[in-house]
Amino acid sequence: MSKKKLVLVGNGMAGVRTIEEIIKLAPDKYDITIFGEEPHPNYNRIQLSNVLQGKTTLQGIIMNDWDWYKENNINLLTGEEVLKIEEDKVHSKNHTVDFDELIIATGSKPFILPIPGATKEGVIGFRTIQDCKDMFETSTAYKRAVVIGGGLLGLEAARGLLDLGMDVHVVHLPSYLMEKQLDPAASTMLQKELEQQGIKFLMNKQTVEIVGNTRVEGLKFIDGTSIEADLVVMAIGIVPNSNLAKETGLYVNRGIVVNDFMETNCENIFAVGECAEHREVTYGLVAPLYEQAKVLAARITGKPTKPYEGSVTGTQLKVAGIDLFSAGEILDDPSTKSIKMHNEFDGVYKKILIRENRIVGIVLYGDTSDSTKLFRMLAKKEDISNLTSVAILSNGDGGTTTSDDISTMPSDEIVCGCTVVTKGTIVQAVKEQGVTSVEEVGGCTNAGRSCGRCKPLISNILSHTLGDQFKATSTKKSLCGCTTNSREEIVAEIKEKGLTTIKEVMYVLGWKNEEGCSKCRPALNYFLGMIFPEEYIDDRNSRLVNEKLHANIQKDGTYSVVPRMYGGVTSAQDLKKIAEVAEKYNVPLVKLTGGQRIGLFGVKKEDLTSVWKDLDMPSGYAYGKTLRTVKTCVGSQHCRFGTQDSMSLGIELEKKFERLDTPHKFKMGVSACPRNCAEAGIKDIGFVGIDGGWEIYIAGNGGTDLRAGDLLCTVKTKAEVMEITGAFLQYYRENANYLERTSNWIERVGLDHVRQLLDNKEMIQELNQRLDTSLKRYIEPWKEAVENNTVKETYYTKVQLT
Ligand SMILES: Cc1cc2nc3c(=O)[nH]c(=O)nc-3n(C[C@H](O)[C@H](O)[C@H](O)COP(=O)(O)OP(=O)(O)OC[C@H]3O[C@@H](n4cnc5c(N)ncnc54)[C@H](O)[C@@H]3O)c2cc1C
Ligand SMILES: NC(=O)c1ccc[n+]([C@@H]2O[C@H](COP(=O)([O-])OP(=O)(O)OC[C@H]3O[C@@H](n4cnc5c(N)ncnc54)[C@H](O)[C@@H]3O)[C@@H](O)[C@H]2O)c1
Ligand code: SF4
Ligand code: FES
């Protein structure tokens, strides 16, 4: 039987994906011809932003190379725009091809403002490899770039142009960026970060004319202002490419109208991708287009398929140093309730919109580690009435997916949003096709081959499924968007090359953003201090804001002051001092904290140094990534059950290890008997007195990542407790990711590994020696602020919180 003739118009992402699916389902059914207007094989359009930002090359974004077409006997006609479709033929300038079935997948065009001057040289869209090449070329001869449109495309283009060395302005019509994806709070954080990276913004600006002779020289705005420009990139949305279909007599509204099986009103013509309009919606992201491709392939090959019923989409911005995710509804309304978390200092904002116990909108900025889980809840309309807000939102600690998360993840949960691949499909590929790396998973299932956001999660699934067989090499996690280097690589380079300052690390390791971002600067400052404790001078301005000020800012802009109370023990004298200070400075709230101390809440910034002076007590570091408190029970001195002296051990521990920088906050607890009144089992390290010694528990957590500590070992003496604590602290300092709590870290490195290591006397000694050297570098910060006028001036008089 002779094969049927299938023609595809549009050699882009949706069309070629449909052909791939058709070949999988019915390899011999068709003679296939593909017309492509562009002169390239199918490439990953999504990655054009990464090409512009120097993260990959044009060659690296080809998805189906020339050989693929040959191997599949596809007649590929590139550089050929289809100009006309007749009943059973398509015509381009040089070719006419017959068809039995025709797929139109012509994508979209950039929307170009219909204003005077819009056709001048130097005015372009951002859609194709050619646009990318134009931007590269322009940047070698010109300096001033203006991007019109502060949406996803405009901001990715702006960042790319900045990377090409241009001076970049973004002109945006509404009052805040990405208004379709973000609410004002998240948008403000985004704008601030992009401004720090060097992009300038002109908001509320409507362009009315592009001026210049043959080439663009500037823009004029409706308010009478103007700006000079050598290059203008229009990124103000897209228009479905449906003219050809319209001329053919197909039913076209905004896009080519299709039913749930991607059929047009003409029996043997189908449409898929951005050019298609399904249930009055046209899409501009790849995930729904791939869903459409699957349904169409099944329909054409006569295989059973569910109808395509539309898609819920989620987006993120591909800009170095920015972590955001958005899906569903964005703005609150009277029918929604929301859970919000806004931590301006760590640059994290999360908003979950809920209607009738179901998530209907997600906006995450600064920490998107929960995006997959939340997106699943949204897409599946899961009833969340049984969940607490804590369970819905994690704590913004940079959240890693643990082995437990993977094992409880449902098999049908979508892992790769771009390609709609589930956990079940990946596990199946591992088990049935023997894949062992993220790249191989991509080859087999396509997961991870578009934006790449899902690669860490794929890596975790592989690691969970394969254990030691997993080839983790291709999935290293970069420290932040400013660099492709992982934490391990950076630490190794600092040691090997003897890099001594943050600037030097960024320069030598080729940071994409020379100022760094709010993620990498504090991390680098920490690494350098940890590696070179004797030489490195702390860069206070690179610290997270609360640490920079040695005080925790409160909701209303005032501060809290929490003095140290070693082991939770105080005295009448200290209590008197605290009472006097509270009265003198009209402190509105005096409260016992969860860590057995007294906090003064609501202190004005200008009073901070005087309050510290009058208190004359050490800082309790209630704001720091360091040892917070050592909680103790009263123990054998007073309690009839006590077998050990918990208070004196707690005081000794706190006195020895206070002020030490750690990857994240670190808490200790000491109970004098297994009744465990000091909750030692949910501390980073906890001690429980038993007859003749102490049990040592590690990696407990009483916060959002609730976790019971693991028994590390049992020791006999206080000296051994101090030694093991020092070794554990130093090993955690040297090996955990920055902002990784011990509870997450131990899940990652494994309890057995740490147990084995701390069973080695020599190792314990070496770790303690390095720790002791580090401990020498710290001074009492409140005392310094009181005594050093420069510090006082810089941080407590003039400083602006930005
Ligand atoms: C810079 C950039 C970044 C993006 N980032 C993301 C992202 O992070 N995530 C995401 O999900 N989506 C992203 N997108 C959108 C995504 O790339 C598109 O949704 C997707 O490419 C659309 O696929 P398509 O096949 O419908 O259209 P296209 O990929 O545009 O393919 C259509 C093809 O048809 C050709 N064609 C048109 N008319 C004719 C004709 N008459 N004859 C012959 N050929 C013709 C065109 O030349 C084109 O090659 C991004 C887009 C851009 C431009
Ligand atoms: N990371 C991603 O997922 C990604 C990246 C790039 C592109 N894309 C897709 O590509 C398509 C095009 O993206 P886009 O950003 O151009 O479209 P968009 O419609 O998402 O955003 C356009 C932006 O331009 C603004 N705007 C409109 N008219 C303006 C004017 N006259 N002056 C100034 N600003 C104006 C709008 O307010 C809007 O914020 C979209 O479908 C998008 O989803 C996605
Ligand atoms: S832990 Fe034991 S010793 Fe300590 S207070 Fe409680 S019961 Fe008493
Ligand atoms: S989520 Fe984009 S490639 Fe997987």
Coordinates of N, CA, C and O in Angstrom, one line a residue, residues 20 130 138 272 323 339 341 428 441 459 477 552 570 593 623 663 667 689 723 743 793:
E20 N 7.4 14.1 15.4 CA 8.1 13.2 16.3 C 7.1 12.1 16.9 O 7.4 10.9 16.9
Q130 N 17.8 34.8 13.5 CA 18.2 36.0 12.8 C 18.2 37.3 13.8 O 19.1 38.1 13.8
T138 N 24.7 44.4 16.1 CA 24.4 45.8 16.5 C 25.3 46.1 17.7 O 25.9 47.2 17.8
V272 N -1.7 23.4 14.8 CA -1.1 23.1 16.2 C -0.2 24.2 16.5 O 0.4 24.8 15.6
D323 N 14.9 34.3 40.4 CA 14.2 33.0 40.5 C 12.8 33.4 40.7 O 12.4 33.9 41.8
I339 N -2.4 33.1 51.1 CA -1.3 32.9 52.0 C -0.1 33.6 51.5 O 0.3 33.4 50.3
M341 N 3.9 35.2 52.1 CA 5.2 35.3 52.9 C 6.1 36.3 52.2 O 6.3 36.2 51.0
Q428 N 9.8 4.9 34.8 CA 9.7 3.9 33.8 C 10.9 3.8 32.8 O 11.4 2.8 32.5
V441 N 17.7 10.8 30.2 CA 16.2 11.0 30.5 C 15.7 11.9 29.4 O 14.6 11.7 28.8
S459 N 17.1 15.1 38.4 CA 18.3 14.5 39.0 C 18.0 13.8 40.3 O 18.4 12.7 40.6
K477 N 24.3 21.9 40.2 CA 23.4 23.0 40.5 C 24.3 24.2 40.7 O 25.2 24.2 41.5
N552 N 17.3 42.5 64.1 CA 16.2 42.0 63.3 C 15.1 43.0 63.0 O 14.5 43.5 64.0
T570 N 19.6 33.6 83.5 CA 19.8 35.0 83.7 C 20.1 35.3 85.2 O 20.2 34.4 86.0
T593 N 11.4 34.7 74.4 CA 11.5 34.1 73.1 C 11.4 32.6 73.2 O 11.5 32.0 74.3
Y623 N 19.4 37.2 64.9 CA 19.2 37.5 63.5 C 20.1 36.8 62.6 O 20.1 36.9 61.4
P663 N 26.5 27.8 57.9 CA 25.7 28.0 56.6 C 24.3 28.5 56.8 O 23.7 29.2 56.0
K667 N 20.9 25.7 66.1 CA 20.4 25.7 67.5 C 20.8 24.4 68.2 O 20.9 23.4 67.7
G689 N 20.9 13.7 78.7 CA 21.7 13.1 79.7 C 21.2 11.7 80.0 O 19.9 11.4 80.1
E723 N 34.1 18.2 72.1 CA 34.9 17.8 70.9 C 34.0 17.4 69.7 O 34.2 17.8 68.6
S743 N 19.2 19.7 58.9 CA 18.2 18.7 58.6 C 18.2 18.3 57.1 O 18.1 17.2 56.7
E793 N 28.3 55.5 62.5 CA 27.9 56.4 61.4 C 27.3 55.7 60.2 O 26.3 56.0 59.6

